[in-house]
Amino acid sequence: MNFLVTNDDGIFAPGVKALVEVLENFGKVFVVCPDVENSAISHSITLRRPISVTELNLFNSNQVASWSISGTPSDCVKLALEVLIKEPIDIVFAGINMGSNIGRDVFYSGTISAALEARLFNLPSVALSLDSYNPQETNFSNCKKWLFQFLSEIFKKPLNNNVLLNVNFPYVELDKFKGFRIADLDFSIERYKHVTIDDSFGQIFYWLKDRRSSIVSDYIDCDFMLIKQGYATITPIQYRFTSNELIENYKNELFDKQRSELK
């Protein structure tokens, strides 16, 4: 198989290296990532400046080709599939992100949005995140073992290209890992809150503070609490905005109103 790998942490992030090392066991890997960190940039694309591309040789493998670009994670997927890669891609992977992407995070995450961009190309995609927040001190060895186990299972049959799989790994020791769980997104948690900071000149600033470690949720079977318990969560996410359920109702209401006005 041919895989495209991207992320929002940047081309030199340790999570990219860990993901590539696992994917090499299954096929050829093409890496296209931002040249700098693009966390929480959501699904933005670059419109008003040109994008530069640099071909790199980061992985010392004939199985891996890599580029960095001066764009967003969504730019990476578009540019890779439309210009840079000449071979057909089977699956797009985004990650492994530093920090989990659970609950409301999916609206802000560049990692999730890169995987969603692949859906626009009718390709199956997987977003991968690790619940650790210090790239200098994080060890990916356990995560790589669980990822290999996960991929060995999902590659047994074709992935559904109508959804992306959002996979979040806990940052725990091997004996504390409880396995994989299919989980809903927990939208009940307001993970980030603005705090006020005063400088020495009396200027007031506002900073988003992550309260994850200090809060709990009542939804124990959703992704937020399952990660805390040591599970890896898998959430299938659809990318569809139109409500088919309501479209006929609105259509009928509008037509009824028009008919009555004509009378």
XYZ file of N, CA and C in Angstrom:
789
model
N 0.834 -1.202 0.000
C 0.000 0.000 0.000
C 0.867 1.249 0.000
N 0.274 2.346 -0.441
C 0.931 3.651 -0.403
C 0.221 4.541 0.614
N 0.989 5.120 1.514
C 0.422 5.952 2.565
C 0.927 7.382 2.440
N 0.037 8.336 2.716
C 0.432 9.727 2.883
C 0.381 10.052 4.366
N 1.450 10.662 4.864
C 1.527 11.067 6.272
C 1.665 12.583 6.350
N 0.863 13.190 7.201
C 1.018 14.609 7.493
C 0.744 14.831 8.970
N 0.844 16.090 9.416
C 0.574 16.405 10.824
C 0.385 17.907 10.975
N 0.183 18.356 12.210
C 0.164 19.800 12.462
C 1.274 20.228 13.416
N 2.102 19.276 13.858
C 3.210 19.593 14.760
C 4.491 19.973 14.011
N 4.498 19.801 12.699
C 5.680 20.124 11.911
C 6.464 18.896 11.511
N 7.254 19.038 10.456
C 7.965 17.918 9.849
C 8.952 17.240 10.791
N 9.490 17.988 11.756
C 10.509 17.422 12.649
C 9.923 16.875 13.946
N 8.616 16.813 14.059
C 7.977 16.318 15.276
C 8.265 14.833 15.471
N 8.507 14.410 16.703
C 8.825 12.989 16.954
C 7.674 12.051 16.608
N 6.440 12.557 16.642
C 5.304 11.700 16.312
C 5.285 11.276 14.862
N 5.784 12.119 13.966
C 5.872 11.755 12.547
C 6.856 10.610 12.365
N 8.004 10.743 12.999
C 9.033 9.690 12.909
C 8.481 8.358 13.423
N 7.778 8.395 14.550
C 7.216 7.171 15.123
C 6.185 6.542 14.180
N 5.342 7.364 13.589
C 4.319 6.859 12.665
C 4.953 6.248 11.428
N 5.945 6.912 10.860
C 6.613 6.400 9.662
C 7.271 5.058 9.949
N 7.909 4.932 11.113
C 8.595 3.680 11.462
C 7.622 2.512 11.542
N 6.383 2.772 11.935
C 5.383 1.702 11.983
C 4.823 1.426 10.582
N 4.499 2.473 9.849
C 3.890 2.294 8.522
C 4.823 1.615 7.524
N 6.133 1.803 7.690
C 7.101 1.149 6.798
C 6.919 -0.355 6.765
N 6.371 -0.934 7.821
C 6.144 -2.375 7.870
C 5.021 -2.823 6.946
N 4.227 -1.855 6.471
C 3.041 -2.203 5.693
C 3.072 -1.698 4.258
N 3.984 -0.778 3.933
C 3.998 -0.258 2.575
C 4.910 0.935 2.402
N 4.702 1.673 1.324
C 5.511 2.835 0.997
C 4.888 4.083 1.625
N 5.752 4.975 2.130
C 5.269 6.122 2.890
C 5.718 7.425 2.233
N 4.771 8.328 2.025
C 5.055 9.678 1.532
C 4.708 10.662 2.655
N 5.674 11.473 3.051
C 5.491 12.398 4.167
C 5.466 13.827 3.633
N 4.388 14.537 3.893
C 4.279 15.948 3.521
C 3.719 16.686 4.737
N 4.569 17.500 5.374
C 4.193 18.147 6.625
C 4.534 19.641 6.591
N 3.899 20.431 7.441
C 4.275 21.842 7.545
C 5.714 21.988 8.035
N 6.373 23.059 7.601
C 7.762 23.264 8.036
C 7.850 23.792 9.460
N 6.736 24.304 9.999
C 6.678 24.740 11.394
C 5.377 24.232 12.008
N 5.271 24.335 13.319
C 4.074 23.864 14.000
C 2.845 24.655 13.563
N 1.734 23.937 13.359
C 0.462 24.542 12.954
C -0.683 24.040 13.829
N -0.428 23.868 15.115
C -1.457 23.317 16.000
C -2.665 24.249 16.089
N -3.849 23.645 16.244
C -5.112 24.364 16.439
C -5.423 25.328 15.303
N -4.973 24.997 14.104
C -5.217 25.866 12.950
C -6.452 25.439 12.174
N -7.063 24.348 12.616
C -8.297 23.827 12.031
C -8.109 23.518 10.541
N -9.110 23.873 9.703
C -9.092 23.455 8.302
C -8.695 24.592 7.364
N -7.872 25.501 7.857
C -7.493 26.642 7.026
C -6.554 26.224 5.900
N -6.614 26.971 4.798
C -5.711 26.780 3.664
C -5.061 28.114 3.326
N -3.947 28.056 2.627
C -3.182 29.253 2.293
C -3.675 29.839 0.978
N -4.106 31.108 1.013
C -4.665 31.747 -0.181
C -3.855 32.934 -0.680
N -3.296 33.734 0.212
C -2.738 35.033 -0.195
C -1.218 35.090 -0.177
N -0.582 33.964 -0.184
C 0.879 33.921 -0.348
C 1.239 32.591 -1.001
N 2.345 32.526 -1.725
C 2.758 31.264 -2.343
C 3.260 30.276 -1.288
N 3.167 29.014 -1.619
C 3.648 27.950 -0.733
C 4.970 27.418 -1.285
N 5.988 27.413 -0.441
C 7.273 26.844 -0.845
C 7.360 25.386 -0.402
N 8.067 24.583 -1.186
C 8.202 23.153 -0.918
C 9.682 22.790 -0.885
N 10.070 22.007 0.128
C 11.454 21.538 0.240
C 11.459 20.021 0.343
N 12.127 19.371 -0.612
C 12.247 17.909 -0.532
C 13.357 17.564 0.451
N 13.086 16.601 1.318
C 14.016 16.240 2.389
C 14.332 14.755 2.327
N 15.375 14.373 3.068
C 15.719 12.963 3.216
C 15.894 12.682 4.709
N 14.755 12.702 5.416
C 14.810 12.617 6.882
C 14.865 11.190 7.401
N 14.419 10.231 6.617
C 14.165 8.911 7.173
C 15.124 7.831 6.673
N 16.053 8.188 5.776
C 17.095 7.253 5.318
C 16.522 5.897 4.924
N 15.485 5.923 4.107
C 14.832 4.686 3.699
C 14.328 4.831 2.273
N 14.493 3.775 1.479
C 13.955 3.761 0.122
C 12.434 3.679 0.104
N 11.872 3.344 1.261
C 10.421 3.209 1.383
C 9.747 4.533 1.723
N 10.542 5.584 2.002
C 9.964 6.839 2.497
C 10.464 8.016 1.671
N 9.538 8.859 1.206
C 9.871 10.140 0.572
C 9.244 11.240 1.414
N 9.930 12.391 1.541
C 9.422 13.418 2.447
C 9.636 14.818 1.905
N 8.669 15.692 2.213
C 8.719 17.108 1.841
C 8.217 17.933 3.022
N 8.748 19.135 3.177
C 8.155 20.113 4.091
C 7.608 21.251 3.253
N 6.510 21.852 3.705
C 5.912 22.952 2.963
C 5.604 24.108 3.914
N 5.542 25.303 3.354
C 5.263 26.490 4.166
C 3.765 26.756 4.226
N 3.005 25.706 4.494
C 1.556 25.820 4.515
C 0.947 25.113 5.703
N -0.348 24.935 5.652
C -1.116 24.330 6.736
C -1.217 22.817 6.539
N -1.720 22.096 7.552
C -1.935 20.659 7.364
C -2.866 20.334 6.189
N -3.928 21.126 6.019
C -4.827 20.891 4.882
C -4.132 21.178 3.563
N -3.273 22.222 3.533
C -2.446 22.469 2.348
C -1.597 21.249 2.013
N -1.047 20.629 3.046
C -0.166 19.471 2.841
C -0.882 18.367 2.084
N -2.110 18.071 2.502
C -2.862 16.998 1.854
C -3.207 17.382 0.414
N -3.677 18.615 0.212
C -4.043 19.060 -1.134
C -2.833 19.043 -2.068
N -1.734 19.618 -1.610
C -0.543 19.713 -2.447
C 0.043 18.331 -2.732
N 0.049 17.478 -1.715
C 0.571 16.127 -1.893
C -0.214 15.351 -2.934
N -1.536 15.381 -2.832
C -2.378 14.570 -3.704
C -2.546 15.166 -5.096
N -2.444 16.483 -5.208
C -2.654 17.130 -6.500
C -1.360 17.345 -7.289
N -0.219 17.456 -6.578
C 1.017 17.852 -7.257
C 2.203 16.938 -6.956
N 2.514 16.745 -5.681
C 3.806 16.168 -5.307
C 3.908 14.666 -5.534
N 2.858 13.935 -5.255
C 2.935 12.472 -5.284
C 2.308 11.946 -6.577
N 3.084 11.188 -7.299
C 2.638 10.686 -8.608
C 1.977 9.316 -8.518
N 2.132 8.647 -7.410
C 1.530 7.325 -7.234
C 0.198 7.446 -6.494
N -0.731 6.514 -6.735
C -2.014 6.574 -6.023
C -1.837 6.287 -4.535
N -2.520 7.061 -3.703
C -2.458 6.889 -2.255
C -3.651 6.054 -1.799
N -3.394 5.105 -0.923
C -4.460 4.245 -0.412
C -5.113 4.808 0.844
N -4.295 5.305 1.765
C -4.806 5.822 3.042
C -3.976 7.034 3.452
N -4.649 8.045 4.005
C -3.971 9.228 4.541
C -3.953 9.135 6.061
N -2.770 9.332 6.644
C -2.604 9.343 8.095
C -2.176 10.730 8.552
N -2.790 11.224 9.624
C -2.404 12.499 10.223
C -1.958 12.239 11.660
N -0.731 12.631 11.989
C -0.216 12.395 13.339
C 1.197 11.844 13.299
N 1.657 11.254 14.378
C 0.983 11.107 15.660
C 1.076 12.440 16.399
N -0.072 13.009 16.731
C -0.113 14.333 17.339
C 0.332 14.285 18.792
N 1.039 15.340 19.223
C 1.349 15.508 20.640
C 0.126 16.098 21.325
N -0.514 15.322 22.163
C -1.744 15.737 22.823
C -2.940 15.095 22.166
N -3.871 14.647 22.987
C -5.055 13.976 22.454
C -5.956 14.951 21.707
N -6.709 14.426 20.755
C -7.728 15.191 20.030
C -9.070 14.537 20.311
N -9.686 14.968 21.397
C -10.922 14.350 21.869
C -11.975 15.429 22.089
N -13.240 15.015 22.067
C -14.314 15.963 22.322
C -14.280 17.133 21.365
N -14.374 18.352 21.928
C -14.437 19.576 21.128
C -13.146 19.876 20.371
N -12.069 19.186 20.713
C -10.788 19.406 20.012
C -10.919 19.211 18.508
N -11.859 18.356 18.089
C -11.945 18.032 16.662
C -12.295 19.251 15.815
N -12.895 20.280 16.425
C -13.235 21.483 15.671
C -12.028 22.387 15.438
N -11.004 22.256 16.262
C -9.850 23.155 16.202
C -8.589 22.493 15.647
N -8.518 21.198 15.711
C -7.280 20.471 15.434
C -6.872 20.493 13.966
N -5.625 20.858 13.718
C -5.071 20.739 12.371
C -4.896 19.294 11.961
N -4.625 18.431 12.923
C -4.476 16.997 12.656
C -5.778 16.409 12.122
N -6.873 16.672 12.834
C -8.173 16.170 12.401
C -8.551 16.749 11.037
N -8.292 18.033 10.847
C -8.670 18.685 9.592
C -7.887 18.140 8.403
N -6.622 17.785 8.622
C -5.846 17.167 7.541
C -6.472 15.845 7.132
N -6.911 15.069 8.115
C -7.575 13.805 7.810
C -8.915 14.042 7.113
N -9.620 15.085 7.513
C -10.881 15.429 6.855
C -10.658 15.879 5.413
N -9.553 16.573 5.166
C -9.232 16.993 3.799
C -9.102 15.788 2.880
N -8.548 14.708 3.412
C -8.435 13.482 2.616
C -9.800 12.964 2.202
N -10.803 13.170 3.057
C -12.163 12.749 2.714
C -12.659 13.475 1.463
N -12.229 14.729 1.275
C -12.665 15.487 0.100
C -12.081 14.897 -1.179
N -11.033 14.087 -1.037
C -10.442 13.380 -2.172
C -10.948 11.934 -2.250
N -11.968 11.659 -1.443
C -12.582 10.324 -1.419
C -11.595 9.239 -0.993
N -10.710 9.600 -0.065
C -9.733 8.648 0.462
C -10.012 8.363 1.937
N -9.831 7.119 2.368
C -9.939 6.836 3.799
C -8.805 7.512 4.555
N -9.074 7.904 5.790
C -8.051 8.599 6.562
C -8.129 8.227 8.041
N -6.993 8.383 8.707
C -6.878 8.063 10.128
C -6.120 9.194 10.811
N -6.703 9.752 11.860
C -6.019 10.748 12.689
C -5.526 10.065 13.949
N -4.264 10.284 14.284
C -3.633 9.607 15.417
C -3.075 10.627 16.396
N -3.360 10.429 17.679
C -2.878 11.353 18.701
C -2.466 10.575 19.945
N -1.492 11.137 20.672
C -0.997 10.542 21.919
C -1.251 11.527 23.051
N -1.779 11.045 24.150
C -2.155 11.913 25.261
C -0.936 12.293 26.110
N 0.006 12.951 25.451
C 1.207 13.468 26.117
C 1.524 14.820 25.498
N 2.117 15.715 26.296
C 2.221 17.107 25.850
C 3.644 17.658 25.900
N 4.620 16.805 26.122
C 6.010 17.265 26.187
C 6.843 16.471 25.188
N 7.089 17.018 23.984
C 7.801 16.252 22.951
C 9.217 15.865 23.343
N 9.862 16.647 24.196
C 11.233 16.339 24.602
C 11.302 15.118 25.517
N 10.262 14.897 26.301
C 10.294 13.808 27.289
C 9.412 12.616 26.919
N 8.653 12.728 25.836
C 7.718 11.660 25.478
C 8.424 10.510 24.776
N 8.141 9.305 25.239
C 8.652 8.084 24.622
C 7.512 7.440 23.827
N 7.731 7.231 22.533
C 6.689 6.697 21.659
C 6.713 5.171 21.543
N 7.579 4.495 22.290
C 7.759 3.054 22.078
C 6.478 2.263 22.352
N 5.777 2.571 23.434
C 4.526 1.860 23.722
C 3.456 2.188 22.688
N 3.366 3.454 22.339
C 2.377 3.882 21.340
C 2.609 3.160 20.011
N 3.862 2.990 19.625
C 4.180 2.299 18.372
C 3.729 0.849 18.422
N 3.861 0.195 19.549
C 3.394 -1.192 19.693
C 1.880 -1.266 19.506
N 1.169 -0.360 20.160
C -0.298 -0.363 20.049
C -0.736 0.023 18.639
N -0.027 0.943 18.022
C -0.363 1.348 16.663
C -0.164 0.194 15.689
N 0.917 -0.550 15.826
C 1.158 -1.710 14.969
C 0.022 -2.724 15.127
N -0.396 -2.951 16.358
C -1.503 -3.872 16.632
C -2.787 -3.371 15.974
N -3.057 -2.093 16.090
C -4.254 -1.486 15.510
C -4.252 -1.609 13.990
N -3.129 -1.261 13.353
C -3.046 -1.310 11.892
C -3.142 -2.738 11.374
N -2.560 -3.668 12.094
C -2.626 -5.079 11.684
C -4.072 -5.552 11.596
N -4.922 -4.992 12.423
C -6.335 -5.365 12.411
C -7.103 -4.636 11.316
N -6.928 -3.311 11.231
C -7.773 -2.554 10.296
C -7.383 -2.799 8.836
N -6.148 -3.227 8.593
C -5.734 -3.494 7.215
C -6.241 -4.830 6.690
N -6.946 -5.581 7.516
C -7.465 -6.873 7.076
C -8.598 -6.723 6.063
N -9.226 -5.542 6.039
C -10.258 -5.275 5.042
C -10.222 -3.785 4.703
N -10.771 -3.410 3.543
C -10.691 -2.008 3.128
C -11.373 -1.077 4.125
N -10.767 0.089 4.329
C -11.360 1.086 5.206
C -12.501 1.802 4.492
N -13.474 2.225 5.247
C -14.597 2.991 4.721
C -14.134 4.411 4.417
N -14.238 4.842 3.162
C -13.760 6.179 2.818
C -14.800 7.266 3.061
N -15.917 6.910 3.704
C -16.914 7.913 4.074
C -16.697 8.466 5.474
N -15.767 7.898 6.208
C -15.487 8.372 7.564
C -13.981 8.439 7.762
N -13.576 9.254 8.744
C -12.190 9.167 9.193
C -12.202 8.511 10.569
N -11.149 7.806 10.887
C -11.012 7.203 12.210
C -10.142 8.115 13.066
N -10.700 8.597 14.160
C -9.960 9.425 15.100
C -9.494 8.527 16.246
N -8.183 8.285 16.301
C -7.618 7.339 17.277
C -6.751 8.104 18.268
N -7.023 7.911 19.560
C -6.261 8.570 20.616
C -5.672 7.522 21.551
N -4.353 7.584 21.734
C -3.666 6.642 22.607
C -3.400 7.283 23.964
N -3.562 6.529 25.051
C -3.198 7.058 26.370
C -1.678 7.036 26.525
N -1.170 7.885 27.382
C 0.268 7.853 27.658
C 0.485 7.132 28.987
N 0.524 5.799 28.919
C 0.646 4.951 30.107
C 1.668 3.854 29.842
N 2.087 3.200 30.903
C 2.981 2.042 30.766
C 2.221 0.868 30.165
N 2.961 -0.099 29.633
C 2.332 -1.236 28.948
C 1.334 -1.967 29.842
N 1.661 -2.141 31.116
C 0.780 -2.897 32.005
C -0.453 -2.101 32.440
N -0.471 -0.808 32.138
C -1.628 0.026 32.480
C -2.570 0.212 31.286
N -2.155 -0.256 30.115
C -2.963 -0.105 28.902
C -4.125 -1.086 28.941
N -5.359 -0.583 28.753
C -6.552 -1.410 28.890
C -7.127 -1.883 27.561
N -6.509 -1.467 26.453
C -6.994 -1.915 25.156
C -7.714 -0.817 24.400
N -8.398 -1.208 23.320
C -9.077 -0.264 22.434
C -10.569 -0.239 22.719
N -11.156 0.958 22.629
C -12.600 1.109 22.787
C -13.140 2.045 21.710
N -14.269 1.651 21.111
C -15.000 2.567 20.241
C -15.698 3.572 21.149
N -15.525 4.858 20.882
C -16.033 5.862 21.819
C -16.630 7.053 21.085
N -17.674 7.617 21.666
C -18.250 8.850 21.158
C -17.398 10.037 21.630
N -17.507 11.153 20.906
C -16.829 12.376 21.323
C -17.582 12.993 22.497
N -16.844 13.435 23.499
C -17.453 14.049 24.673
C -17.453 15.571 24.508
N -18.587 16.113 24.065
C -18.697 17.554 23.863
C -19.077 18.296 25.145
N -19.254 17.579 26.236
C -19.687 18.220 27.481
C -18.561 18.985 28.167
N -17.325 18.654 27.831
C -16.181 19.245 28.532
C -15.711 20.517 27.842
N -15.620 21.605 28.598
C -14.985 22.830 28.122
C -13.533 22.802 28.587
N -12.703 22.227 27.752
C -11.320 21.952 28.148
C -10.479 23.226 28.290
N -10.704 24.194 27.409
C -9.902 25.415 27.420
C -10.729 26.585 27.929
N -10.152 27.366 28.853
C -10.783 28.575 29.369
C -9.782 29.723 29.308
N -10.281 30.912 29.006
C -9.408 32.079 28.998
C -9.115 32.532 30.425
N -7.840 32.787 30.699
C -7.431 33.369 31.977
C -6.839 34.750 31.697
N -6.892 35.620 32.714
C -6.424 36.992 32.569
C -4.998 37.121 33.093
N -4.160 37.822 32.334
C -2.774 38.068 32.731
C -2.528 39.574 32.683
N -2.009 40.127 33.785
C -1.634 41.546 33.821
C -0.120 41.659 33.723
N 0.369 42.548 32.843
C 1.810 42.776 32.815
C 2.174 43.937 33.757
N 3.460 44.248 33.851
C 3.929 45.253 34.800
C 3.478 46.669 34.458
N 2.947 46.866 33.241
C 2.471 48.182 32.819
C 0.947 48.304 32.906
N 0.299 47.271 33.474
C -1.140 47.306 33.611
C -1.905 46.852 32.390
N -1.200 46.366 31.383
C -1.844 45.860 30.176
C -2.451 44.489 30.468
N -3.686 44.282 30.036
C -4.371 43.010 30.285
C -4.329 42.141 29.029
N -3.948 40.880 29.221
C -3.927 39.900 28.147
C -4.794 38.721 28.550
N -5.174 37.945 27.560
C -5.975 36.749 27.819
C -5.283 35.544 27.187
N -5.228 34.464 27.928
C -4.513 33.272 27.503
C -5.422 32.063 27.698
N -5.448 31.182 26.692
C -6.235 29.956 26.829
C -5.489 28.954 27.696
N -6.125 28.513 28.761
C -5.509 27.546 29.672
C -6.177 26.187 29.512
N -5.364 25.150 29.407
C -5.863 23.784 29.293
C -6.151 23.256 30.696
N -7.431 22.940 30.957
C -7.826 22.480 32.290
C -8.012 20.968 32.334
N -7.521 20.276 31.338
C -7.829 18.858 31.192
C -7.529 18.029 32.433
N -6.376 18.261 33.042
C -5.949 17.424 34.165
C -6.798 17.626 35.417
N -7.532 18.724 35.482
C -8.266 19.047 36.717
C -9.766 18.834 36.605
N -10.259 18.352 35.456
C -11.701 18.191 35.295
C -12.046 16.738 34.981
N -13.291 16.393 35.290
C -13.811 15.060 34.988
C -15.150 15.227 34.272
N -15.566 14.171 33.616
C -16.831 14.194 32.887
C -17.763 13.129 33.444
N -19.053 13.393 33.336
C -20.053 12.400 33.748
C -20.209 11.289 32.711
N -19.698 11.525 31.507
C -19.862 10.561 30.415
C -18.672 9.597 30.405
N -18.764 8.575 31.232
C -17.608 7.698 31.463
C -17.294 6.801 30.262
N -18.243 6.646 29.345
C -18.011 5.789 28.174
C -17.640 6.593 26.930
N -17.402 7.899 27.077
C -16.954 8.729 25.954
C -15.441 8.907 26.002
N -14.885 9.511 24.955
C -13.430 9.501 24.788
C -12.659 10.184 25.917
N -13.189 11.275 26.474
C -12.454 12.038 27.480
C -12.083 11.181 28.690
N -13.068 10.473 29.259
C -12.813 9.677 30.464
C -12.130 8.350 30.148
N -12.397 7.772 28.972
C -11.760 6.507 28.619
C -10.245 6.670 28.483
N -9.802 7.798 27.899
C -8.363 8.076 27.815
C -7.758 8.147 29.213
N -8.449 8.809 30.127
C -7.964 8.925 31.504
C -7.824 7.557 32.175
N -8.688 6.622 31.769
C -8.663 5.293 32.370
C -7.611 4.367 31.750
N -6.968 4.789 30.657
C -5.936 3.974 30.039
C -6.350 3.262 28.779
N -7.500 3.621 28.207
C -7.943 3.029 26.946
C -7.459 3.870 25.765
N -7.242 3.208 24.629
C -7.101 3.907 23.349
C -8.495 3.989 22.745
N -8.888 5.181 22.337
C -10.243 5.368 21.822
C -10.239 5.485 20.297
N -11.268 4.935 19.689
C -11.458 5.002 18.237
C -12.832 5.604 17.981
N -12.857 6.733 17.263
C -14.117 7.400 16.961
C -14.258 7.590 15.460
N -15.220 6.934 14.818
C -15.480 7.194 13.392
C -16.181 8.547 13.249
N -15.627 9.430 12.423
C -16.179 10.777 12.250
C -16.607 10.979 10.799
N -17.845 11.423 10.618
C -18.357 11.725 9.288
C -18.135 13.190 8.958
N -18.061 13.485 7.655
C -17.885 14.858 7.203
C -19.071 15.192 6.307
N -20.171 15.536 6.947
C -21.364 15.869 6.171
C -22.117 16.974 6.896
N -22.398 18.080 6.218
C -23.061 19.205 6.857
C -24.569 19.227 6.614
N -25.016 18.704 5.469
C -26.434 18.757 5.134
C -27.238 17.788 5.988
N -28.339 18.262 6.542
C -29.241 17.400 7.301
C -30.316 16.856 6.371
N -30.128 15.643 5.919
C -31.135 15.017 5.047
C -32.478 14.871 5.767
N -32.393 14.745 7.074
C -33.587 14.568 7.883
C -34.520 15.781 7.785
N -33.912 16.975 7.711
C -34.711 18.199 7.720
C -34.929 18.814 6.338
N -34.157 18.394 5.366
C -34.200 19.068 4.071
C -35.584 19.008 3.429
N -36.267 17.873 3.536
C -37.603 17.752 2.952
C -38.606 18.617 3.694
N -38.456 18.702 5.045
C -39.375 19.532 5.821
C -39.273 20.997 5.407
N -38.039 21.487 5.307
C -37.847 22.879 4.919
C -38.330 23.119 3.485
N -38.069 22.134 2.632
C -38.482 22.256 1.232
C -40.001 22.379 1.136
N -40.700 21.535 1.890
C -42.161 21.567 1.886
C -42.695 22.870 2.468
N -42.094 23.344 3.545
C -42.538 24.594 4.168
C -42.398 25.766 3.208
N -41.254 25.830 2.518
C -41.018 26.929 1.580
C -41.996 26.884 0.411
N -42.216 25.682 -0.136
C -43.120 25.553 -1.270
C -44.562 25.860 -0.866
N -44.943 25.431 0.338
C -46.297 25.728 0.820
C -46.492 27.239 0.963
N -45.461 27.902 1.467
C -45.550 29.357 1.633
C -45.651 30.046 0.281
N -44.847 29.590 -0.683
C -44.878 30.183 -2.020
C -46.235 29.978 -2.683
N -46.791 28.789 -2.519
C -48.094 28.492 -3.121
C -49.180 29.376 -2.533
N -49.125 29.552 -1.205
C -50.144 30.381 -0.563
C -50.019 31.849 -0.979
N -48.787 32.317 -1.198
C -48.576 33.694 -1.619
C -49.055 33.922 -3.050
N -48.915 32.895 -3.887
C -49.365 33.006 -5.268
C -50.889 33.095 -5.372
N -51.553 32.439 -4.428
C -53.007 32.476 -4.421
C -53.492 33.878 -4.029
